[in-house]
C-alpha positions as a LaTeX table, in Angstrom:
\begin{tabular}{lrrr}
\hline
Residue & $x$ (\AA) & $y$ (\AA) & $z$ (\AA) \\
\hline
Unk1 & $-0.81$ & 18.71 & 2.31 \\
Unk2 & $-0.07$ & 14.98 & 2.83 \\
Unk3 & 1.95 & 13.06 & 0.57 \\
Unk4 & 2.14 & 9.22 & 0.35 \\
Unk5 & 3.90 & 6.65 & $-1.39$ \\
Unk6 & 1.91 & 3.27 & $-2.65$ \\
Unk7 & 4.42 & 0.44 & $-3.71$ \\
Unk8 & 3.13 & $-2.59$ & $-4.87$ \\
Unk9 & 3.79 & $-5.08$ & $-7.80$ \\
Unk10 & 3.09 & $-4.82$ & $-11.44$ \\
Unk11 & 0.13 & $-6.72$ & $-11.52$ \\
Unk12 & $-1.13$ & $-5.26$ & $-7.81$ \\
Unk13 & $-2.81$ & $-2.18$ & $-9.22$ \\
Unk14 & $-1.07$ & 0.18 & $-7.71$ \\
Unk15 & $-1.05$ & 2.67 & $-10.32$ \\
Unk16 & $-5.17$ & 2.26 & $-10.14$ \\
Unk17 & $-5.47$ & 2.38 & $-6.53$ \\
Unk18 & $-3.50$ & 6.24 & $-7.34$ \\
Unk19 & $-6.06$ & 7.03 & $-9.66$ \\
Unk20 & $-9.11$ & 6.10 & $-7.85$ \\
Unk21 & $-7.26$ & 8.07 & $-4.88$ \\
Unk22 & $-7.43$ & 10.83 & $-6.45$ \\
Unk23 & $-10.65$ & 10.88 & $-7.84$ \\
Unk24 & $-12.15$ & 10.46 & $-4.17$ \\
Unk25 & $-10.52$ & 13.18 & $-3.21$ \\
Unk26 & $-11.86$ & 15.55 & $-5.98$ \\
Unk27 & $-15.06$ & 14.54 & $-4.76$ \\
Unk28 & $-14.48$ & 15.73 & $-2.08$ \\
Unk29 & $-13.53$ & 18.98 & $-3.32$ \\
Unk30 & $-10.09$ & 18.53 & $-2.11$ \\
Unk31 & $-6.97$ & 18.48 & $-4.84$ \\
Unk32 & $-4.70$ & 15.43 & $-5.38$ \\
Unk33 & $-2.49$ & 13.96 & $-7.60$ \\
Unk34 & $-1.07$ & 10.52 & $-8.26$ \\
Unk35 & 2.61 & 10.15 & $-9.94$ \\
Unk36 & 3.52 & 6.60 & $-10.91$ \\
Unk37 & 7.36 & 5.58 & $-11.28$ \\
Unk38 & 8.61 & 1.92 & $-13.15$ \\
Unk39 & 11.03 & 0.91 & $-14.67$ \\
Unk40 & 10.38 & $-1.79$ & $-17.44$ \\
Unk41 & 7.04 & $-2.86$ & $-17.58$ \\
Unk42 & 6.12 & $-6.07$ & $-16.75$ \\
Unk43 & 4.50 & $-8.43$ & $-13.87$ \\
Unk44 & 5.84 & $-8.04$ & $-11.14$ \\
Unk45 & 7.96 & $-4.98$ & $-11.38$ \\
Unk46 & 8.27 & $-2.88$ & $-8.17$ \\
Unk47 & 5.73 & 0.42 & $-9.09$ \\
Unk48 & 5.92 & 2.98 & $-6.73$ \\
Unk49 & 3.32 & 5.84 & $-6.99$ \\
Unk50 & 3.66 & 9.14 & $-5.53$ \\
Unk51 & 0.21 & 10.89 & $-3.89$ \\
Unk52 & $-0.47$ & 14.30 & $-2.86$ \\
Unk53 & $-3.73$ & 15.26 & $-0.94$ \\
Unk54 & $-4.37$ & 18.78 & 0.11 \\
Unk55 & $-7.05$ & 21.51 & 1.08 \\
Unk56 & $-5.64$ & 23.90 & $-1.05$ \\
Unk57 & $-3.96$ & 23.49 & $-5.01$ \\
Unk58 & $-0.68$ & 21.82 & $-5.09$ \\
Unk59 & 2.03 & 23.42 & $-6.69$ \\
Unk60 & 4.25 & 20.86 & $-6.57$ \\
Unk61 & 4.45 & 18.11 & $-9.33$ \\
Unk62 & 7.75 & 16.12 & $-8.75$ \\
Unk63 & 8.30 & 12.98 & $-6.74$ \\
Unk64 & 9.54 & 13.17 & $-2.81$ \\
Unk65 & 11.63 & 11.40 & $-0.81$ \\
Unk66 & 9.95 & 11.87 & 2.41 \\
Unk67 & 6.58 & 10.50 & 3.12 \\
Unk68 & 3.93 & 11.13 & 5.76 \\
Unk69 & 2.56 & 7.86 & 4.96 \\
Unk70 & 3.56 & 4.63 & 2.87 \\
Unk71 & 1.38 & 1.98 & 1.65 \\
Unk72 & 3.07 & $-1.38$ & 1.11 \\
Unk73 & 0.66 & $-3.93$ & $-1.32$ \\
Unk74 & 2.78 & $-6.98$ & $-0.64$ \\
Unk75 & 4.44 & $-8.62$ & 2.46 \\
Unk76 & 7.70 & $-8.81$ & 0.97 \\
Unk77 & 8.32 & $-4.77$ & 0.53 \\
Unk78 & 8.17 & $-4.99$ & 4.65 \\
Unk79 & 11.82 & $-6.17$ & 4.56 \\
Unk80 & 12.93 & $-2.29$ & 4.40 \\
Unk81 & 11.14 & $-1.67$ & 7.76 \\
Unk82 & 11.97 & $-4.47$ & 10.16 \\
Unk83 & 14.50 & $-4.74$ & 12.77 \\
Unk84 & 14.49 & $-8.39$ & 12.52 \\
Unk85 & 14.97 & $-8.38$ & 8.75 \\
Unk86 & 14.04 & $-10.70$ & 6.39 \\
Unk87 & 16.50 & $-13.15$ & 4.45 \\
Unk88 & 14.95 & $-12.87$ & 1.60 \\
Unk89 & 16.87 & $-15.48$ & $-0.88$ \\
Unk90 & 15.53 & $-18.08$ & 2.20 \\
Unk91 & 12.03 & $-16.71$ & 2.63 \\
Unk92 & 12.32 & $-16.62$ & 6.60 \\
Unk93 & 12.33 & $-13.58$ & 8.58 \\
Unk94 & 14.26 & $-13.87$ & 11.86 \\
Unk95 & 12.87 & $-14.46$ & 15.63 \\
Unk96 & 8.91 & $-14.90$ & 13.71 \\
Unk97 & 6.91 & $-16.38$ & 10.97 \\
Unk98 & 7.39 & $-16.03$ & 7.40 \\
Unk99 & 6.19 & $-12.64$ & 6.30 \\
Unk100 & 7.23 & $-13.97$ & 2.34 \\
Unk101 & 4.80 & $-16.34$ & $-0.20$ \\
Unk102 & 6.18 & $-16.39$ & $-3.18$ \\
Unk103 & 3.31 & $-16.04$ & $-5.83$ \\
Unk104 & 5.49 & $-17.52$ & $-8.70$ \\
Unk105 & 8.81 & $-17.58$ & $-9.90$ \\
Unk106 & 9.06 & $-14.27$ & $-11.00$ \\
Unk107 & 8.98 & $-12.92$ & $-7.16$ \\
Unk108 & 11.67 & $-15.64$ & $-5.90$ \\
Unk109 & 14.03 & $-14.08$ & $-8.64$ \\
Unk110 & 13.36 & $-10.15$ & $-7.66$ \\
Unk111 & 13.60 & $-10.78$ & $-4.14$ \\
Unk112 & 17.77 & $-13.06$ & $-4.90$ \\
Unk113 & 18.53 & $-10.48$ & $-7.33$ \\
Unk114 & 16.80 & $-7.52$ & $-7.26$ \\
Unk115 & 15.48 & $-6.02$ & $-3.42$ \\
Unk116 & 12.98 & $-4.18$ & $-2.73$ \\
Unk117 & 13.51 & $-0.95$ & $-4.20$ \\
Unk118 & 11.68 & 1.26 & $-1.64$ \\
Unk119 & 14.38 & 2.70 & 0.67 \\
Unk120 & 14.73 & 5.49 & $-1.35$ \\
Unk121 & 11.77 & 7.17 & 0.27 \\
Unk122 & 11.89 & 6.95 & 3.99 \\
Unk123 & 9.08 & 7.22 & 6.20 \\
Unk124 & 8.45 & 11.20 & 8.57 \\
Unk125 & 8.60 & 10.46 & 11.69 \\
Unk126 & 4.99 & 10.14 & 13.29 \\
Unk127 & 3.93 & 8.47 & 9.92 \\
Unk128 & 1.34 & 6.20 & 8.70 \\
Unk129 & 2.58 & 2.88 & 7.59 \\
Unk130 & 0.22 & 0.19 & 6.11 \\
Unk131 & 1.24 & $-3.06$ & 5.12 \\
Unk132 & $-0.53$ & $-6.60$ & 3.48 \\
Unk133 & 0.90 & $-8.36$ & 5.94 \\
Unk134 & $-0.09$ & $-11.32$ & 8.61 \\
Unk135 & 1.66 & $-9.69$ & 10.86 \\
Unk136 & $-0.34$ & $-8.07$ & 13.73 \\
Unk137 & 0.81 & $-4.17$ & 13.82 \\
Unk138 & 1.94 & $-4.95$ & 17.41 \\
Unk139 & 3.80 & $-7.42$ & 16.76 \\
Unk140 & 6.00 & $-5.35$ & 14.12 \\
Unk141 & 9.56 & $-4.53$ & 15.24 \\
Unk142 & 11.08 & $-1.57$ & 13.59 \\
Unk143 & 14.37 & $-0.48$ & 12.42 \\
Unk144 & 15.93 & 2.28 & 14.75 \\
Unk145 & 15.27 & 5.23 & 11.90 \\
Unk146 & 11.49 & 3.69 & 11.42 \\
Unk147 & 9.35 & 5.90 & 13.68 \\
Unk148 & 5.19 & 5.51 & 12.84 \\
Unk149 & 2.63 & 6.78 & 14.98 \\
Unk150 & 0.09 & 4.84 & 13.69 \\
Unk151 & 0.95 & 1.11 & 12.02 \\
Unk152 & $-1.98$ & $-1.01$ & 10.37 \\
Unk153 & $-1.95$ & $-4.18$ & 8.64 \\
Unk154 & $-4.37$ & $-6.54$ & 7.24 \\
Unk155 & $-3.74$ & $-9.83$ & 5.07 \\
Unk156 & $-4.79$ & $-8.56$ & 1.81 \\
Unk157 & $-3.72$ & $-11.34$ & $-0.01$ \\
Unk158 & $-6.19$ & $-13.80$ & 1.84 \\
Unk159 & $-9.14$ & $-11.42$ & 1.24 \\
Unk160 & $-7.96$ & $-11.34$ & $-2.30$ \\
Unk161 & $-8.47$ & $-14.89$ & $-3.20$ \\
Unk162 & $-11.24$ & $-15.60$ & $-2.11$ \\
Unk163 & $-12.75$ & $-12.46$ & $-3.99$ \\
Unk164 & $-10.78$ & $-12.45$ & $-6.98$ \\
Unk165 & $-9.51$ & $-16.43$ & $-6.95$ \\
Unk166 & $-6.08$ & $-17.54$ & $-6.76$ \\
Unk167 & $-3.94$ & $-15.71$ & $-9.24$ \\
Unk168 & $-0.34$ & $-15.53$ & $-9.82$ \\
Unk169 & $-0.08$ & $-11.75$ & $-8.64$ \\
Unk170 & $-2.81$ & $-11.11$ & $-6.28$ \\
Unk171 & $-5.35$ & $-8.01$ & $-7.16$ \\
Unk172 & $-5.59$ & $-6.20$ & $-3.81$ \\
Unk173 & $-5.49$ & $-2.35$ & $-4.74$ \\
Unk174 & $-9.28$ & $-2.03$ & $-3.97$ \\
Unk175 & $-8.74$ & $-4.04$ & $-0.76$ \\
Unk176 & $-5.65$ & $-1.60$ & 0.04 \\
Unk177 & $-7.59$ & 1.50 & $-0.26$ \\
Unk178 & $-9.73$ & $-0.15$ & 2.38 \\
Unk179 & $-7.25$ & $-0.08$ & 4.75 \\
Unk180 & $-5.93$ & 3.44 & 3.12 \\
Unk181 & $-8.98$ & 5.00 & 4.27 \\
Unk182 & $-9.29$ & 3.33 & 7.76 \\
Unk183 & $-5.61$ & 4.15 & 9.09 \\
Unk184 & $-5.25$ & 7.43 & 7.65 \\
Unk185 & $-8.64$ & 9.01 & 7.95 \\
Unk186 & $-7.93$ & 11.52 & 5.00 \\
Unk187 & $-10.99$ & 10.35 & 2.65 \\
Unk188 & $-14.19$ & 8.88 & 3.30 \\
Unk189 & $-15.27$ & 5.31 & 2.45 \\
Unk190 & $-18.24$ & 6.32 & 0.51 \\
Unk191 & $-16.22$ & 8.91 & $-1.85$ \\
Unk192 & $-13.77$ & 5.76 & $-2.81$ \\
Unk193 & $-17.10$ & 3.62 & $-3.01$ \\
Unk194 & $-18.42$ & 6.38 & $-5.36$ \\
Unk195 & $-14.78$ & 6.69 & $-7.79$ \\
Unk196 & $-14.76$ & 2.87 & $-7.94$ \\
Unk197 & $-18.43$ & 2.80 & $-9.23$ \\
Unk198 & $-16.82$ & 5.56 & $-11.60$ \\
Unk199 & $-13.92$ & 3.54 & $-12.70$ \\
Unk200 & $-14.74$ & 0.12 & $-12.87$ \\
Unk201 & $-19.02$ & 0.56 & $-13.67$ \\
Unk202 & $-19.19$ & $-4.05$ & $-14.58$ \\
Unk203 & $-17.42$ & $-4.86$ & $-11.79$ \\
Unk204 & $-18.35$ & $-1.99$ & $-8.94$ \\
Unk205 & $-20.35$ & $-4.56$ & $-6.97$ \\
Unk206 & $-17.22$ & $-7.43$ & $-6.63$ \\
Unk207 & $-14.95$ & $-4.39$ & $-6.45$ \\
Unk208 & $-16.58$ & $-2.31$ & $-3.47$ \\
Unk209 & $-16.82$ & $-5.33$ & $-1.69$ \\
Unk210 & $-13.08$ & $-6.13$ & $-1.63$ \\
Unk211 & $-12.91$ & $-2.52$ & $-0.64$ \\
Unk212 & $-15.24$ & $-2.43$ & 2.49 \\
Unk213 & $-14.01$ & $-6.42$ & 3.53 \\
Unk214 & $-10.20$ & $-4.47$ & 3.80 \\
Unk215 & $-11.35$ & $-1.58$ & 5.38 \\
Unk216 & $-12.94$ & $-3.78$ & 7.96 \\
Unk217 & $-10.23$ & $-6.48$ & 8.25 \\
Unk218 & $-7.82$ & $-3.56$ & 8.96 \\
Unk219 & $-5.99$ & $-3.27$ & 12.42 \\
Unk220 & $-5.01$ & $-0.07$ & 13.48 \\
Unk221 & $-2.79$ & 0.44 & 16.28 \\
Unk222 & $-1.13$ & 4.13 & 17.93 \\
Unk223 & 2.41 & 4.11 & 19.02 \\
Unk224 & 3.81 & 6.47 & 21.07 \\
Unk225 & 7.22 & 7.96 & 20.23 \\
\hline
\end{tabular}
Protein backbone atom coordinates (compact mmCIF):
# COMPACT_ATOMS: atom_id res chain seq x y z
CA UNK A 1 0.00 0.00 0.00
CA UNK A 2 1.11 3.57 -0.86
CA UNK A 3 -0.30 6.48 0.70
CA UNK A 4 -0.04 10.11 -0.55
CA UNK A 5 -0.95 13.43 0.42
CA UNK A 6 -2.30 16.10 -2.40
CA UNK A 7 -2.33 19.77 -0.99
CA UNK A 8 -3.45 22.35 -3.06
CA UNK A 9 -5.80 25.45 -2.81
CA UNK A 10 -9.50 25.71 -2.58
CA UNK A 11 -10.16 26.46 -5.96
CA UNK A 12 -7.11 23.95 -7.31
CA UNK A 13 -9.25 20.82 -7.36
CA UNK A 14 -7.60 18.95 -5.21
CA UNK A 15 -10.37 17.20 -3.69
CA UNK A 16 -11.26 16.13 -7.60
CA UNK A 17 -7.90 15.19 -8.58
CA UNK A 18 -8.58 12.48 -5.17
CA UNK A 19 -11.57 11.35 -6.69
CA UNK A 20 -10.55 10.80 -10.17
CA UNK A 21 -7.42 9.03 -8.37
CA UNK A 22 -9.28 6.74 -7.14
CA UNK A 23 -11.48 5.89 -9.74
CA UNK A 24 -8.32 5.02 -12.01
CA UNK A 25 -7.27 2.88 -9.72
CA UNK A 26 -10.54 0.81 -9.44
CA UNK A 27 -10.12 0.40 -12.96
CA UNK A 28 -7.53 -1.04 -12.55
CA UNK A 29 -8.82 -3.44 -10.19
CA UNK A 30 -6.69 -2.11 -7.52
CA UNK A 31 -8.46 -0.44 -4.16
CA UNK A 32 -8.04 3.24 -3.16
CA UNK A 33 -9.41 5.78 -1.27
CA UNK A 34 -9.28 9.57 -1.15
CA UNK A 35 -9.86 11.50 2.37
CA UNK A 36 -10.15 15.26 2.04
CA UNK A 37 -9.37 17.59 5.19
CA UNK A 38 -10.41 21.75 5.31
CA UNK A 39 -11.10 23.81 7.43
CA UNK A 40 -13.63 26.62 6.38
CA UNK A 41 -14.54 26.49 3.00
CA UNK A 42 -13.63 28.96 0.77
CA UNK A 43 -11.05 29.99 -2.19
CA UNK A 44 -8.13 29.55 -1.39
CA UNK A 45 -8.13 27.51 1.73
CA UNK A 46 -5.20 25.03 2.14
CA UNK A 47 -7.13 21.32 1.30
CA UNK A 48 -5.11 18.56 1.95
CA UNK A 49 -6.37 15.10 0.75
CA UNK A 50 -5.24 11.90 2.01
CA UNK A 51 -4.79 8.78 -0.77
CA UNK A 52 -4.37 5.21 -0.30
CA UNK A 53 -3.51 2.83 -3.28
CA UNK A 54 -3.07 -0.83 -2.73
CA UNK A 55 -3.16 -4.45 -4.31
CA UNK A 56 -5.08 -5.73 -1.69
CA UNK A 57 -8.38 -3.98 0.49
CA UNK A 58 -7.40 -1.32 2.83
CA UNK A 59 -8.37 -1.53 6.22
CA UNK A 60 -7.39 1.55 7.22
CA UNK A 61 -9.67 4.70 6.92
CA UNK A 62 -8.00 7.53 9.03
CA UNK A 63 -5.59 10.19 7.91
CA UNK A 64 -1.52 9.65 8.28
CA UNK A 65 1.15 11.59 9.07
CA UNK A 66 3.74 9.93 7.07
CA UNK A 67 3.66 9.90 3.37
CA UNK A 68 5.41 7.88 0.67
CA UNK A 69 4.64 10.58 -1.64
CA UNK A 70 3.27 14.31 -1.54
CA UNK A 71 1.81 16.24 -4.26
CA UNK A 72 2.12 20.01 -3.91
CA UNK A 73 -0.57 22.02 -6.54
CA UNK A 74 0.99 25.41 -5.93
CA UNK A 75 4.58 26.85 -5.71
CA UNK A 76 4.05 28.44 -2.53
CA UNK A 77 3.34 25.03 -0.34
CA UNK A 78 7.28 24.35 -1.41
CA UNK A 79 8.30 26.69 1.45
CA UNK A 80 8.01 23.54 3.96
CA UNK A 81 10.67 21.69 1.88
CA UNK A 82 13.51 24.06 1.06
CA UNK A 83 16.71 24.64 2.70
CA UNK A 84 16.88 28.04 1.35
CA UNK A 85 13.39 28.95 2.58
CA UNK A 86 11.15 31.24 1.34
CA UNK A 87 10.22 34.72 3.03
CA UNK A 88 7.05 34.51 2.34
CA UNK A 89 5.47 38.07 3.59
CA UNK A 90 8.36 39.37 0.75
CA UNK A 91 7.68 36.84 -1.97
CA UNK A 92 11.55 36.05 -2.50
CA UNK A 93 13.11 32.86 -1.75
CA UNK A 94 16.79 33.12 -0.80
CA UNK A 95 20.09 32.43 -3.06
CA UNK A 96 17.25 31.88 -6.39
CA UNK A 97 14.26 33.11 -8.19
CA UNK A 98 10.93 33.66 -6.88
CA UNK A 99 9.18 30.37 -6.45
CA UNK A 100 5.82 32.74 -5.20
CA UNK A 101 3.00 34.60 -7.76
CA UNK A 102 0.51 35.72 -5.92
CA UNK A 103 -2.83 34.95 -7.82
CA UNK A 104 -4.83 37.64 -5.82
CA UNK A 105 -5.08 39.07 -2.60
CA UNK A 106 -6.43 36.34 -0.89
CA UNK A 107 -2.93 34.29 -1.24
CA UNK A 108 -0.70 37.45 -0.12
CA UNK A 109 -2.86 37.38 3.17
CA UNK A 110 -2.54 33.35 3.86
CA UNK A 111 0.96 33.29 3.11
CA UNK A 112 1.60 36.96 6.15
CA UNK A 113 -0.81 35.35 8.33
CA UNK A 114 -1.54 32.03 7.88
CA UNK A 115 1.62 29.41 6.46
CA UNK A 116 1.41 26.73 4.76
CA UNK A 117 -0.21 24.25 6.78
CA UNK A 118 1.50 21.08 5.43
CA UNK A 119 4.27 20.21 7.93
CA UNK A 120 2.12 18.17 9.73
CA UNK A 121 2.70 15.30 7.37
CA UNK A 122 6.31 14.78 6.62
CA UNK A 123 7.65 13.14 3.73
CA UNK A 124 9.30 8.79 4.19
CA UNK A 125 12.41 8.90 3.39
CA UNK A 126 13.01 7.63 -0.32
CA UNK A 127 9.69 9.48 -1.20
CA UNK A 128 8.08 10.93 -4.15
CA UNK A 129 7.72 14.62 -4.06
CA UNK A 130 5.96 16.59 -6.91
CA UNK A 131 5.65 20.12 -7.02
CA UNK A 132 4.01 23.10 -9.62
CA UNK A 133 6.94 24.71 -9.51
CA UNK A 134 9.56 26.55 -12.09
CA UNK A 135 12.00 25.20 -10.36
CA UNK A 136 14.03 22.44 -12.14
CA UNK A 137 14.00 19.23 -9.64
CA UNK A 138 17.82 19.62 -9.66
CA UNK A 139 17.96 22.64 -8.79
CA UNK A 140 15.79 22.03 -5.47
CA UNK A 141 17.74 22.27 -2.19
CA UNK A 142 16.23 20.40 0.65
CA UNK A 143 15.87 20.75 4.27
CA UNK A 144 18.21 18.28 6.25
CA UNK A 145 14.98 15.93 7.37
CA UNK A 146 13.67 16.15 3.47
CA UNK A 147 15.02 12.93 1.92
CA UNK A 148 13.15 12.04 -1.81
CA UNK A 149 14.37 9.57 -4.08
CA UNK A 150 12.68 10.75 -6.83
CA UNK A 151 11.72 14.80 -7.13
CA UNK A 152 9.59 16.08 -10.24
CA UNK A 153 8.29 19.35 -11.05
CA UNK A 154 6.57 20.97 -13.84
CA UNK A 155 5.03 24.65 -14.08
CA UNK A 156 1.49 23.78 -13.86
CA UNK A 157 0.34 27.07 -13.57
CA UNK A 158 1.72 28.11 -17.12
CA UNK A 159 0.09 25.04 -18.75
CA UNK A 160 -2.98 26.08 -16.92
CA UNK A 161 -3.59 29.36 -18.54
CA UNK A 162 -3.21 28.84 -21.53
CA UNK A 163 -5.76 25.82 -21.31
CA UNK A 164 -8.10 27.09 -18.91
CA UNK A 165 -7.29 31.17 -19.29
CA UNK A 166 -6.06 33.32 -16.66
CA UNK A 167 -8.06 32.87 -13.52
CA UNK A 168 -7.68 34.05 -10.09
CA UNK A 169 -6.90 30.43 -8.66
CA UNK A 170 -5.44 28.43 -11.37
CA UNK A 171 -7.31 24.89 -12.29
CA UNK A 172 -4.37 22.48 -12.52
CA UNK A 173 -5.66 19.17 -10.77
CA UNK A 174 -5.97 17.42 -14.23
CA UNK A 175 -2.53 18.81 -15.17
CA UNK A 176 -1.21 17.46 -11.62
CA UNK A 177 -2.36 14.01 -12.13
CA UNK A 178 -0.23 14.26 -15.23
CA UNK A 179 2.70 14.56 -13.47
CA UNK A 180 1.11 12.11 -10.59
CA UNK A 181 1.21 9.41 -13.00
CA UNK A 182 4.66 10.12 -14.63
CA UNK A 183 6.82 10.36 -11.28
CA UNK A 184 5.18 7.77 -9.41
CA UNK A 185 4.38 5.10 -11.92
CA UNK A 186 1.47 3.63 -9.71
CA UNK A 187 -1.47 4.14 -12.43
CA UNK A 188 -1.54 4.26 -16.01
CA UNK A 189 -2.25 7.34 -18.16
CA UNK A 190 -5.01 5.80 -20.06
CA UNK A 191 -7.02 4.58 -16.75
CA UNK A 192 -6.93 8.50 -15.55
CA UNK A 193 -7.78 9.37 -19.32
CA UNK A 194 -10.68 6.87 -18.97
CA UNK A 195 -12.07 8.31 -15.07
CA UNK A 196 -11.78 11.86 -16.48
CA UNK A 197 -14.00 10.93 -19.54
CA UNK A 198 -16.14 9.42 -16.54
CA UNK A 199 -16.19 12.49 -14.47
CA UNK A 200 -16.19 15.39 -16.48
CA UNK A 201 -18.15 13.68 -19.99
CA UNK A 202 -18.56 18.04 -21.72
CA UNK A 203 -15.32 18.82 -21.01
CA UNK A 204 -13.16 15.30 -21.35
CA UNK A 205 -11.52 16.58 -24.54
CA UNK A 206 -10.04 20.21 -22.88
CA UNK A 207 -9.60 18.15 -19.72
CA UNK A 208 -7.41 15.09 -21.01
CA UNK A 209 -5.44 17.42 -22.75
CA UNK A 210 -4.30 19.42 -19.69
CA UNK A 211 -3.70 15.96 -18.37
CA UNK A 212 -1.34 14.45 -21.09
CA UNK A 213 0.43 18.33 -21.71
CA UNK A 214 1.49 17.78 -17.60
CA UNK A 215 2.38 14.42 -17.86
CA UNK A 216 4.66 15.37 -20.67
CA UNK A 217 5.96 18.71 -19.31
CA UNK A 218 6.96 16.71 -16.17
CA UNK A 219 10.74 16.37 -15.13
CA UNK A 220 11.66 13.56 -13.25
CA UNK A 221 14.87 13.27 -11.64
CA UNK A 222 16.49 10.12 -9.08
CA UNK A 223 18.48 11.13 -6.13
CA UNK A 224 20.55 9.02 -4.39
CA UNK A 225 20.49 8.99 -0.58
Amino acid sequence: MKEIVIVGLGGQGPKLAGDCLVHAALLEGKYAQSRPCYGPERRAGVVTVFYRISDTPIRKKCTFMEADCILLMHEYLFEDFMSSGLIAAGSVVKNGPSLLRFDDSMLRGMLYFGGTGVTDVKLRKGGVLIANARLNPEEIKFKADIKPSRVATLDAHAISRGIYGDRPIPIVNTIMMGAFVKATNLLKLNSVIDAIKHRWPEAADLNIKATLMGYEATKVVEIRL
